[in-house]
Coordinates of C-alpha atoms and ligand atoms in Angstrom, one line a residue:
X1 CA 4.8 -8.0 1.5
X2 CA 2.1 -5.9 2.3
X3 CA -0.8 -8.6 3.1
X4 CA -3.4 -6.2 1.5
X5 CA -1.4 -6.4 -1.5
X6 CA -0.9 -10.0 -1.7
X7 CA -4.3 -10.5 -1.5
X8 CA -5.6 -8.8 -4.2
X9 CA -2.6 -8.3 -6.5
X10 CA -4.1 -10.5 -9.2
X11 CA -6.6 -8.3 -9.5
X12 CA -4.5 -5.8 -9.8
X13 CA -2.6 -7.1 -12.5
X14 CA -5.6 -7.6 -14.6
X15 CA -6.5 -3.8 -14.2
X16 CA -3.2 -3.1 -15.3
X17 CA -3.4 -5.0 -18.3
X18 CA -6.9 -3.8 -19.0
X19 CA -5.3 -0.2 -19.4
X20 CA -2.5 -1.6 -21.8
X21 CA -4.0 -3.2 -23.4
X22 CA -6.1 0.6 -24.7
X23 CA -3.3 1.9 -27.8
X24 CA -3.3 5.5 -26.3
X25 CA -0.2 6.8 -28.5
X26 CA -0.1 10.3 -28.1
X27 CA 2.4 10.8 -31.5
X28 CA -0.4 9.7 -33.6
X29 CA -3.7 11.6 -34.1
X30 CA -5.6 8.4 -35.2
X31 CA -5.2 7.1 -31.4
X32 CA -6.9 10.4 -30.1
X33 CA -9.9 7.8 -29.2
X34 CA -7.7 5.9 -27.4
X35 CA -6.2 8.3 -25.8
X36 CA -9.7 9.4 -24.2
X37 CA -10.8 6.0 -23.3
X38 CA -7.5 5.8 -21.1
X39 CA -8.4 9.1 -19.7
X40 CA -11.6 7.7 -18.5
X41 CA -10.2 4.9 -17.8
X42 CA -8.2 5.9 -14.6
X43 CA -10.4 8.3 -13.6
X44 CA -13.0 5.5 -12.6
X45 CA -10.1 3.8 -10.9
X46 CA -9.3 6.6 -9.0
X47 CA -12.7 6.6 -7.7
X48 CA -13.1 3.0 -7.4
X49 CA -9.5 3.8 -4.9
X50 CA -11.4 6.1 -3.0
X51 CA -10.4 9.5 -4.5
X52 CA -13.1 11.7 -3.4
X53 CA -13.1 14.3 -6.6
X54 CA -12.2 12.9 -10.0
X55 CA -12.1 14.8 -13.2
X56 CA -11.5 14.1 -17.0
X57 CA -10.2 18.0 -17.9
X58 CA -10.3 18.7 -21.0
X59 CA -7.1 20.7 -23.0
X60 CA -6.3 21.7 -26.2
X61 CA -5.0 18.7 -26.7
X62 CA -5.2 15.3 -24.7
X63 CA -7.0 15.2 -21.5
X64 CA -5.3 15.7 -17.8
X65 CA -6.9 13.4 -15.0
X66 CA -7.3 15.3 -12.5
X67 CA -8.0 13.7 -8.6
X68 CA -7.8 14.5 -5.0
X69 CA -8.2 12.2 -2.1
X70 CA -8.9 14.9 1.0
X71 CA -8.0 13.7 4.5
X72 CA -7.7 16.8 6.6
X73 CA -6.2 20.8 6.3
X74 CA -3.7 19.9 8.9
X75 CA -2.0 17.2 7.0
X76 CA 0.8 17.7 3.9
X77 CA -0.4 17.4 0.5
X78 CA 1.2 15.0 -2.3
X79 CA 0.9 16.1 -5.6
X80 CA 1.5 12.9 -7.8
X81 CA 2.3 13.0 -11.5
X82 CA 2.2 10.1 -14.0
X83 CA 1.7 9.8 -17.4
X84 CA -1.2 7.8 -19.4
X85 CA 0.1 8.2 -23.0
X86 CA 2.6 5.8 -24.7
X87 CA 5.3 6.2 -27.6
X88 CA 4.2 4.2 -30.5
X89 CA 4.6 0.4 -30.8
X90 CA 6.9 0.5 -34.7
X91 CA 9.1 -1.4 -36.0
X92 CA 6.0 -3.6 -34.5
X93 CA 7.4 -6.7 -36.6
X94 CA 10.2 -6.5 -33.8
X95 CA 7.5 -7.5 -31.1
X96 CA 7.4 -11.2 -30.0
X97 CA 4.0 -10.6 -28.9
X98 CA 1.7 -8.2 -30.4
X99 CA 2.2 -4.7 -27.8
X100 CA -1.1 -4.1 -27.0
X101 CA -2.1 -7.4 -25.9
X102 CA -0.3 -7.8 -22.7
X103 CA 1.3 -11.4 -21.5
X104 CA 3.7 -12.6 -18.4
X105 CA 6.7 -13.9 -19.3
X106 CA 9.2 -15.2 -16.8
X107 CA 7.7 -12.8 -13.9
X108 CA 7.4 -9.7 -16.4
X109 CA 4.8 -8.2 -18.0
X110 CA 5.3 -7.5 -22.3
X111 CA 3.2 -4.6 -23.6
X112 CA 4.0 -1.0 -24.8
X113 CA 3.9 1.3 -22.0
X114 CA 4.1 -1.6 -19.3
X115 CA 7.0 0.2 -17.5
X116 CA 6.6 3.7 -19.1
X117 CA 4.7 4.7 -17.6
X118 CA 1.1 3.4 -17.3
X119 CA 2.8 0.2 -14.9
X120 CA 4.7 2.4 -12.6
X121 CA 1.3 5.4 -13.0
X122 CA -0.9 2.6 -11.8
X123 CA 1.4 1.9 -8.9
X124 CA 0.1 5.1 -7.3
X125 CA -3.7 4.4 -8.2
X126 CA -3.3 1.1 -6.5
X127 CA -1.4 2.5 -2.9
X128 CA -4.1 4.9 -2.5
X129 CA -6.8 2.0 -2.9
X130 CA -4.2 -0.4 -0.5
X131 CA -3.9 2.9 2.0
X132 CA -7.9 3.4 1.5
X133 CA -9.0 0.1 2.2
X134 CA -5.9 -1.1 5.2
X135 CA -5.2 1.5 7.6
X136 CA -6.2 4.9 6.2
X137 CA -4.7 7.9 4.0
X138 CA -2.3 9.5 6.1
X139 CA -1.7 12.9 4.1
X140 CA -3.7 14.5 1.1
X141 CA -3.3 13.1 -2.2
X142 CA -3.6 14.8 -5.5
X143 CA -3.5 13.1 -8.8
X144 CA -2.4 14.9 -12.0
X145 CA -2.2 11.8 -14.9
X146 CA -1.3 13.6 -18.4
X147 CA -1.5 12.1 -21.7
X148 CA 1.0 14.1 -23.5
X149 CA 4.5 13.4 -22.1
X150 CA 5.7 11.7 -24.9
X151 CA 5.4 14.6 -26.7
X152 CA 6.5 17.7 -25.0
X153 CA 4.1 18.0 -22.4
X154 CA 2.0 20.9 -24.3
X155 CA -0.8 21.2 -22.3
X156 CA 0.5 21.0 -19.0
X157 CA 1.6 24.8 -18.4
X158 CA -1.9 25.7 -19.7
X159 CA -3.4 23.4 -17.0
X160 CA -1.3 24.2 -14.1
X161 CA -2.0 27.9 -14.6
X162 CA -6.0 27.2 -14.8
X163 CA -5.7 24.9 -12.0
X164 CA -3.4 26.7 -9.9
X165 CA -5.7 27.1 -7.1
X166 CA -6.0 23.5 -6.7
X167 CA -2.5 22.4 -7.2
X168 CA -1.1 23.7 -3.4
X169 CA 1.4 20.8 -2.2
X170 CA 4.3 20.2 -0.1
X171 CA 6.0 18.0 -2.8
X172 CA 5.2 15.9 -5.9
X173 CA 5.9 12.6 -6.3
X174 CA 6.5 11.2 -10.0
X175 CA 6.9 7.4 -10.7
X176 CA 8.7 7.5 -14.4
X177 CA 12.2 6.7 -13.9
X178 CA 14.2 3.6 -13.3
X179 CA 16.9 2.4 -10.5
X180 CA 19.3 0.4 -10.4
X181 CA 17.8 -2.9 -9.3
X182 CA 16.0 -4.5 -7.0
X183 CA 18.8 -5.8 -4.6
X184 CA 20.9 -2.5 -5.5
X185 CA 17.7 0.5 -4.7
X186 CA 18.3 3.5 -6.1
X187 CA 16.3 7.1 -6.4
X188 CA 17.0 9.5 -9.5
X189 CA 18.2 12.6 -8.2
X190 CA 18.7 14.7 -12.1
X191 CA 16.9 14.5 -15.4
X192 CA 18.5 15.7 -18.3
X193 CA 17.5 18.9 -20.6
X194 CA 16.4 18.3 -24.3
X195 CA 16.8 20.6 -27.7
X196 CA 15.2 18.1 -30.4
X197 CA 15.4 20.0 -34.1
X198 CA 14.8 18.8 -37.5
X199 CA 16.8 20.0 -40.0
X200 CA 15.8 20.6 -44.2
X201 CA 18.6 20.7 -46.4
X202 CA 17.2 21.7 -50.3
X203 CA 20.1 21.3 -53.0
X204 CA 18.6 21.4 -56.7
X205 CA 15.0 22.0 -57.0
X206 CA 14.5 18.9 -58.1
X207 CA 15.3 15.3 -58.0
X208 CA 18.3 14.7 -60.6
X209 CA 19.5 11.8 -62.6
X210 CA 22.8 11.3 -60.8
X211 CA 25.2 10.2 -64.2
X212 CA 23.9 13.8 -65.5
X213 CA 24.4 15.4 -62.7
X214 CA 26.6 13.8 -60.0
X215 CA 29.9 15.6 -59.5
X216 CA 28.4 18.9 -60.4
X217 CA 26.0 20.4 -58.1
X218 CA 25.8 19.3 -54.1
X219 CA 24.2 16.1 -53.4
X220 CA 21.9 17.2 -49.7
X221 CA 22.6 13.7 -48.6
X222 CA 26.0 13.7 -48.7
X223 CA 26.4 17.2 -47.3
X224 CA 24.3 16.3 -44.4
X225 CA 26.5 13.4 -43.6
X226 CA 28.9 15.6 -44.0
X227 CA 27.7 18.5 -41.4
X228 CA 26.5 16.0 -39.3
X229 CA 29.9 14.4 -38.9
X230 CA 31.6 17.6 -37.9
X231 CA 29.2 18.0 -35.0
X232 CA 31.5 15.7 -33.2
X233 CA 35.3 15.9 -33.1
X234 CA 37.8 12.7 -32.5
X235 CA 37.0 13.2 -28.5
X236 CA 33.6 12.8 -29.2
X237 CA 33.2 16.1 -27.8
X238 CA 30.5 19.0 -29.3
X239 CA 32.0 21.4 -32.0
X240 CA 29.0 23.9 -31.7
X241 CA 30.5 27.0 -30.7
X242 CA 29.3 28.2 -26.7
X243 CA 27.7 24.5 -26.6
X244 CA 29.6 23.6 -23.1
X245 CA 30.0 27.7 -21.7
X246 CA 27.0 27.3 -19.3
X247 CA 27.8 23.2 -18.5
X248 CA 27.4 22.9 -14.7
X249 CA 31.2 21.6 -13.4
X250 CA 30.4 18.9 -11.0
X251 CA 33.2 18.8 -8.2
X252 CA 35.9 15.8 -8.4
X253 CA 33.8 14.7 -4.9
X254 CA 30.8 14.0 -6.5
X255 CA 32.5 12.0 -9.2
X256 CA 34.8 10.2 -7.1
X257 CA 31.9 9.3 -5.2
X258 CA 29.5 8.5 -8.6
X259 CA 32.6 6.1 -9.6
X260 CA 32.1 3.9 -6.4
X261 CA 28.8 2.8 -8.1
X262 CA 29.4 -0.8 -9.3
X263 CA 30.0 -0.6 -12.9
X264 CA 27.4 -1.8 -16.1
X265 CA 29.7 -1.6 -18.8
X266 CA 29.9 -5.4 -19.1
X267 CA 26.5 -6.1 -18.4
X268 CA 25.8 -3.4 -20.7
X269 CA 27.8 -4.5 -24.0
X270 CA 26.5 -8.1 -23.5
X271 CA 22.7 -7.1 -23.0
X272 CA 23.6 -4.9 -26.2
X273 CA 26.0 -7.0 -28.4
X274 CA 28.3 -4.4 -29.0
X275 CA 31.9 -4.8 -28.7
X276 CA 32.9 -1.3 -27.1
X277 CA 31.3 1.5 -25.3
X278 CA 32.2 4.8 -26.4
X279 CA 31.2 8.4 -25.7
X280 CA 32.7 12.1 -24.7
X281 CA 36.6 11.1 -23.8
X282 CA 37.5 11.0 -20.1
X283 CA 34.2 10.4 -18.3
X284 CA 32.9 6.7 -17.3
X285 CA 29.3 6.1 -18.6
X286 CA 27.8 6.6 -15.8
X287 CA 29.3 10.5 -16.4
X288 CA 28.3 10.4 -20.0
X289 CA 24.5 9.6 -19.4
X290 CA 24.0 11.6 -16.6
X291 CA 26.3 15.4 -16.0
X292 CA 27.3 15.4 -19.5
X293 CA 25.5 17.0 -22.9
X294 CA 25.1 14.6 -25.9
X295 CA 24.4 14.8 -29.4
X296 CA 22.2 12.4 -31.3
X297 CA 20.7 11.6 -34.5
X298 CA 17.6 10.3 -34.1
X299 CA 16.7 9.6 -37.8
X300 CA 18.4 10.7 -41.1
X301 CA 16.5 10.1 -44.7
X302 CA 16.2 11.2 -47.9
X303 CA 16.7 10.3 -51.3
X304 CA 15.8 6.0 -52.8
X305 CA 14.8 4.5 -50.2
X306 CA 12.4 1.4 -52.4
X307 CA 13.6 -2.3 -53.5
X308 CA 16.6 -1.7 -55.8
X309 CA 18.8 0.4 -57.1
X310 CA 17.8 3.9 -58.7
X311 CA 20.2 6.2 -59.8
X312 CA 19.5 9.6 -58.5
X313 CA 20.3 13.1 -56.5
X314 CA 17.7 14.1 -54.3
X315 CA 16.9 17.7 -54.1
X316 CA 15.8 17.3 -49.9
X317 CA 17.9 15.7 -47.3
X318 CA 16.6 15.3 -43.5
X319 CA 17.4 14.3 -39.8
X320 CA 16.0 14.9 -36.7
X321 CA 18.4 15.2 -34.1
X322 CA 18.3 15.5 -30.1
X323 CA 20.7 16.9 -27.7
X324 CA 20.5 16.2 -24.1
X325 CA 21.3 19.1 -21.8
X326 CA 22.3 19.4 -18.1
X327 CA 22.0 21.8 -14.9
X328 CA 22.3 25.5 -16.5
X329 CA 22.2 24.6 -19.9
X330 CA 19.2 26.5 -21.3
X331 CA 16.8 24.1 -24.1
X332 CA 16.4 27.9 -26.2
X333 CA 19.7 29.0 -26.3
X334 CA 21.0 25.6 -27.2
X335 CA 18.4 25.5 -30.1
X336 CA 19.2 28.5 -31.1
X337 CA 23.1 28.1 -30.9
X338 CA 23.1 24.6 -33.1
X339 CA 20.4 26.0 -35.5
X340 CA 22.9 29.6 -36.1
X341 CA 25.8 26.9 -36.5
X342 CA 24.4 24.4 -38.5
X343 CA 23.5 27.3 -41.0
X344 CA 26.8 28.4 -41.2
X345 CA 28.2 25.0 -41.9
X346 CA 26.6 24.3 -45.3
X347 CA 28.4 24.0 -48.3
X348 CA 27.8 26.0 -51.5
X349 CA 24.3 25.3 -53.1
X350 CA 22.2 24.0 -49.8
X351 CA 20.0 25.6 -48.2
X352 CA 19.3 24.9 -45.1
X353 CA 15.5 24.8 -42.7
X354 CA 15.6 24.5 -39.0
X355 CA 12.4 23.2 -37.0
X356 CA 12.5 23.4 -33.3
X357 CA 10.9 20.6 -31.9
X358 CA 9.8 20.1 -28.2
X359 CA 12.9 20.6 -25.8
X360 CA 12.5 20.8 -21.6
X361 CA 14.9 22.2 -18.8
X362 CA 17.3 19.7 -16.9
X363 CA 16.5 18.9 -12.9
X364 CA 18.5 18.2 -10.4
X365 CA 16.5 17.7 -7.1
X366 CA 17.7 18.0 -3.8
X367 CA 19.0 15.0 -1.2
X368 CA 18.3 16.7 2.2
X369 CA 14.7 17.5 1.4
X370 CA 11.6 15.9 3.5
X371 CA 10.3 14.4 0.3
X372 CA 13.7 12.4 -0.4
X373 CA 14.0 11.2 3.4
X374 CA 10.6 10.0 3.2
X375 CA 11.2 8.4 -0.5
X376 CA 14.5 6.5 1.1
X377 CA 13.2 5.2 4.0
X378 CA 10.2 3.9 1.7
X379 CA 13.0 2.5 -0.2
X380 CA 14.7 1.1 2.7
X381 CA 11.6 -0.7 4.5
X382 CA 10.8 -2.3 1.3
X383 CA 14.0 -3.4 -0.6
X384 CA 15.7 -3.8 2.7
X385 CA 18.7 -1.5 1.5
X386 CA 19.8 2.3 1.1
X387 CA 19.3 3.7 -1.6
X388 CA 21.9 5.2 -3.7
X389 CA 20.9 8.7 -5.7
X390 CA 22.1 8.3 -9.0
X391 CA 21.1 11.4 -11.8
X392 CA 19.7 9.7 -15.0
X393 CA 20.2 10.5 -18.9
X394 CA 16.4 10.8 -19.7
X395 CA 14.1 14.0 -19.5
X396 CA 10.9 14.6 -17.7
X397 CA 10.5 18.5 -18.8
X398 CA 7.6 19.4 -16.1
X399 CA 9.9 18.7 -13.5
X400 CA 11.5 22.2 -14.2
X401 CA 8.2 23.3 -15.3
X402 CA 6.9 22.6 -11.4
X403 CA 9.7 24.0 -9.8
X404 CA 9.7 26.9 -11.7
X405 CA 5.7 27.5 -11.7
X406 CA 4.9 25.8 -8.3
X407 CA 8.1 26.0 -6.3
X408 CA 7.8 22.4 -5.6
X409 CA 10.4 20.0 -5.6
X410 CA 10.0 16.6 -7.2
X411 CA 10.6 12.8 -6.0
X412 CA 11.8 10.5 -8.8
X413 CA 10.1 7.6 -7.1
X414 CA 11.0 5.4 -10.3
X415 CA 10.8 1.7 -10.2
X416 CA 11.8 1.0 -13.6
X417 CA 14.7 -0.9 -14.9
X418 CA 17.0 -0.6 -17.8
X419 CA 16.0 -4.1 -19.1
X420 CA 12.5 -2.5 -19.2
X421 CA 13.4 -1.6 -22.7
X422 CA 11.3 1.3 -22.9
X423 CA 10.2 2.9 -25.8
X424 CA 11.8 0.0 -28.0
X425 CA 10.1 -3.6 -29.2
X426 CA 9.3 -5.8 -26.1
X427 CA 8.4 -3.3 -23.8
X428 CA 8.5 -5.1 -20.3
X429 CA 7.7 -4.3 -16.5
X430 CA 8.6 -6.6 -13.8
X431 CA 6.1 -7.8 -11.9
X432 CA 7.8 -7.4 -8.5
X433 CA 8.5 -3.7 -9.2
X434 CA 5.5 -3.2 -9.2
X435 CA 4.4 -4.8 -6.3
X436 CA 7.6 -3.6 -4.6
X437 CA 6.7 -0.2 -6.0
X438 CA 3.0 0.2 -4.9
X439 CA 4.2 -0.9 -1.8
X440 CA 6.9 1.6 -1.2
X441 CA 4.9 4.4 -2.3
X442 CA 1.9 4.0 0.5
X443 CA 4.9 4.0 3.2
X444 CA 6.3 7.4 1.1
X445 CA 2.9 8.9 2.0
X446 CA 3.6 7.3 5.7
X447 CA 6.5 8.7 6.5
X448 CA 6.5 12.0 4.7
X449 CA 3.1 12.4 6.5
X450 CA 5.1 11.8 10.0
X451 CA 8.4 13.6 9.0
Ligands
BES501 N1 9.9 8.3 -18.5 C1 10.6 8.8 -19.6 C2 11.9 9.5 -19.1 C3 12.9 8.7 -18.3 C4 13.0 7.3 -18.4 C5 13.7 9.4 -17.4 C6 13.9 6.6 -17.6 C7 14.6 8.7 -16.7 C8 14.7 7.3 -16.8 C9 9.8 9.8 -20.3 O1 8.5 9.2 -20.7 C10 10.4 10.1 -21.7 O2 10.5 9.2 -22.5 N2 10.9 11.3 -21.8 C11 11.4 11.8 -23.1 C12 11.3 13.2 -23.2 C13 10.0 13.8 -23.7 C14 10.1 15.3 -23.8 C15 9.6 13.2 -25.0 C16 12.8 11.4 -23.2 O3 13.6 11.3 -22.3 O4 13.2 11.1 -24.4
MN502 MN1 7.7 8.3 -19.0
MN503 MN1 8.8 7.9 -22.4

């Protein structure tokens, strides 16, 4: 390893944990304190890195770090983008330490938003301070450190429009994916789309004693299970009419090629406890997480829900449900299509309300670019193998956005891994991956600078 990094990397642990160890939960307004002390948080330790112009921006909503480290007109520009804010820590019983109070276990680090993605966002604080102090900054770095991923990204369009001016790069580079492992490297190479919706359904206008009543008028519950159900047929496949029409075909090649990758199923189902994997019939997992749509619930309620038994028809019913989406799917028109068809697929006496949520654009970036050379032979130098591109199932919405608004092209430099259990109880990061990680990203700026 990097002898710079070996040196100081308790130090840099303890910075790390010093930033998890600040609850800065973008879903919940009583965090928003939080939230700023973060922001002001990495802004020091970008200057304390050596980043020569540092700025807390303000936005309607959370703040944007904003940072540049300048070494000369004639070199390529970075742009990197991480993420400061977390999901929320709940069920927090579930935690075997508390997830704001970071610990090493085994080589890992436990805290909410150790891997995603204030561990693998600090990675890139850290290379510039290792390329600072050993050696020298070969190209110019910019820093754009959000605290509203984890929920839409709101504020991010606003800023890169008012910032536009400053935000001129040859590529970005975004550490807030995972790979494979260690010994098998990989580099995300597609992020799936999102349409998230919650859906009302009203039956009676009120609650209702359900010996009175039950039999004659709609129970919402029931009909939600009910429409819900029917979302899916016995493929697994999505009944929403037009759902698939746009659904980018990937060529038997690419899926020939995607089925050499050694299979997780068993690893999977163990890690899991779950007997069988299922999903969309006639594509492996790997297919089903990555160039195939999905449907999920993501939370269904209504009605009792107390100690005991109490006899009675709710008037509301609820879910909130997400769909992932892939290359030409559009997050509108898919919002639009389930919303027209879940409508239309109520039974007599429920009415039904459909709330958008946030949704983002799928990504694919491209294999032969300058950015994804340099990210591989980063990759190579420090894991000592090729690494594999591999699309993944989750979103990262400004990915799209920047393409679309900047004409940039992204590297999903992710060092994450699936154990990382992200956004669930036990949050981890391994401690290697993010040695491994900061390491690999000062030679991405070394050899994209030279390529
Ligand atoms: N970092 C994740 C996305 C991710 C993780 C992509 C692992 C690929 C591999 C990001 O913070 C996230 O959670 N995104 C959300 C979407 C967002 C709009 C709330 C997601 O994927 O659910
Ligand atoms: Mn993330
Ligand atoms: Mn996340």
């Amino acid at each position: 390893m990097n002898a710079y990094i070996e040196q100081n990397k308790d130090r840099f642990l303890s910075e790390l944990f010093d930033i998890l160890k600040i609850p800065s939960v973008s879903t919940d307004a009583s965090f928003s304190d939080d939230v700023k002390k973060a922001a002001e948080f990495i802004k020091i330790k970008l200057e304390e890195a050596g980043a020569d112009k540092v700025e807390v921006v303000e936005t309607p909503g959370n703040p944007i770090v904003y940072g540049e480290k300048n070494v000369g007109d004639d070199k390529p520009t970075v742009l990197v983008y991480g993420h400061y804010d977390v999901q929320p820590a709940d069920p927090i019983e579930l935690w075997d330490s508390p997830p704001f109070e970071p610990v090493v276990k085994d080589g890992r680090i436990y805290a909410r938003g150790a891997c995603d993605d204030k561990g693998q966002m600090y990675m890139h604080v850290k290379a510039l301070e290792v390329m600072n102090q050993d050696g020298g900054v070969p190209c110019n770095i910019k820093f754009m450190i959000e605290g509203e991923e984890e929920i839409g990204s709101n504020n991010l369009g606003w800023f890169v429009d008012n910032f536009r001016d400053r935000l001129d790069a040859d590529v970005i580079l975004i550490s807030d994916t995972d790979m494979l492992g260690l010994d098998t490297p990989s580099i995300c190479t597609g992020l799936r789309g999102l349409s998230y919706v919650e859906v009302e359904l009203t039956g009676p206008s009120r609650d209702l004693h359900s010996g009175l009543y039950g039999g004659s008028v709609t129970n919402p519950i029931n009909a939600l299970c009910k429409m819900v159900d029917s979302l899916t047929d016995e493929n697994n496949s999505i009944t929403i009419p037009g759902f698939y029409d746009n659904v980018e075909v990937v060529s038997d090649e690419e899926r020939a090629k995607m089925a050499k990758a050694p299979s997780k199923d068993e690893a999977t189902k163990k890690e899991l406890d779950i007997d069988e994997l299922d999903g969309e019939h006639g594509y492996s997992s790997l297919e089903r997480t990555s160039i195939r749509p999905t449907m999920d619930v993501n939370g269904i309620w209504g009605g009792y829900m107390q100690e005991g038994a109490k006899t009675v028809i709710a008037s509301k019913a609820y879910a909130k449900i997400s769909m992932r989406l892939v290359p030409n799917q559009s997050s509108d028109e898919i919002t639009e299509l389930f919303s027209n068809h879940f409508k239309s697929i109520a039974p007599k006496g429920i009415k039904v309300k459909v709330t958008p949520h946030h949704g983002g654009e799928p990504a694919v970036t491209p294999i032969d670019s300058k950015g994804y050379k340099a990210a591989e032979l980063a990759m190579k130098n420090t894991l000592g193998k090729d690494p594999i591109p591999v699309r993944s199932g989750g979103s990262i919405p400004i990915v799209a956005m920047f393409k679309e608004k900047l004409g940039l092209d992204s590297v999903l430099f992710g060092f994450g891994l699936s154990i990382d259990a992200i956004h669930s109880p036990n949050e981890s990061y391994g401690i290697e991956n993010f040695l491994k990680g900061t390491e690999a990203i000062t030679r991405f700026h070394h050899h994209f600078s030279k390529l």
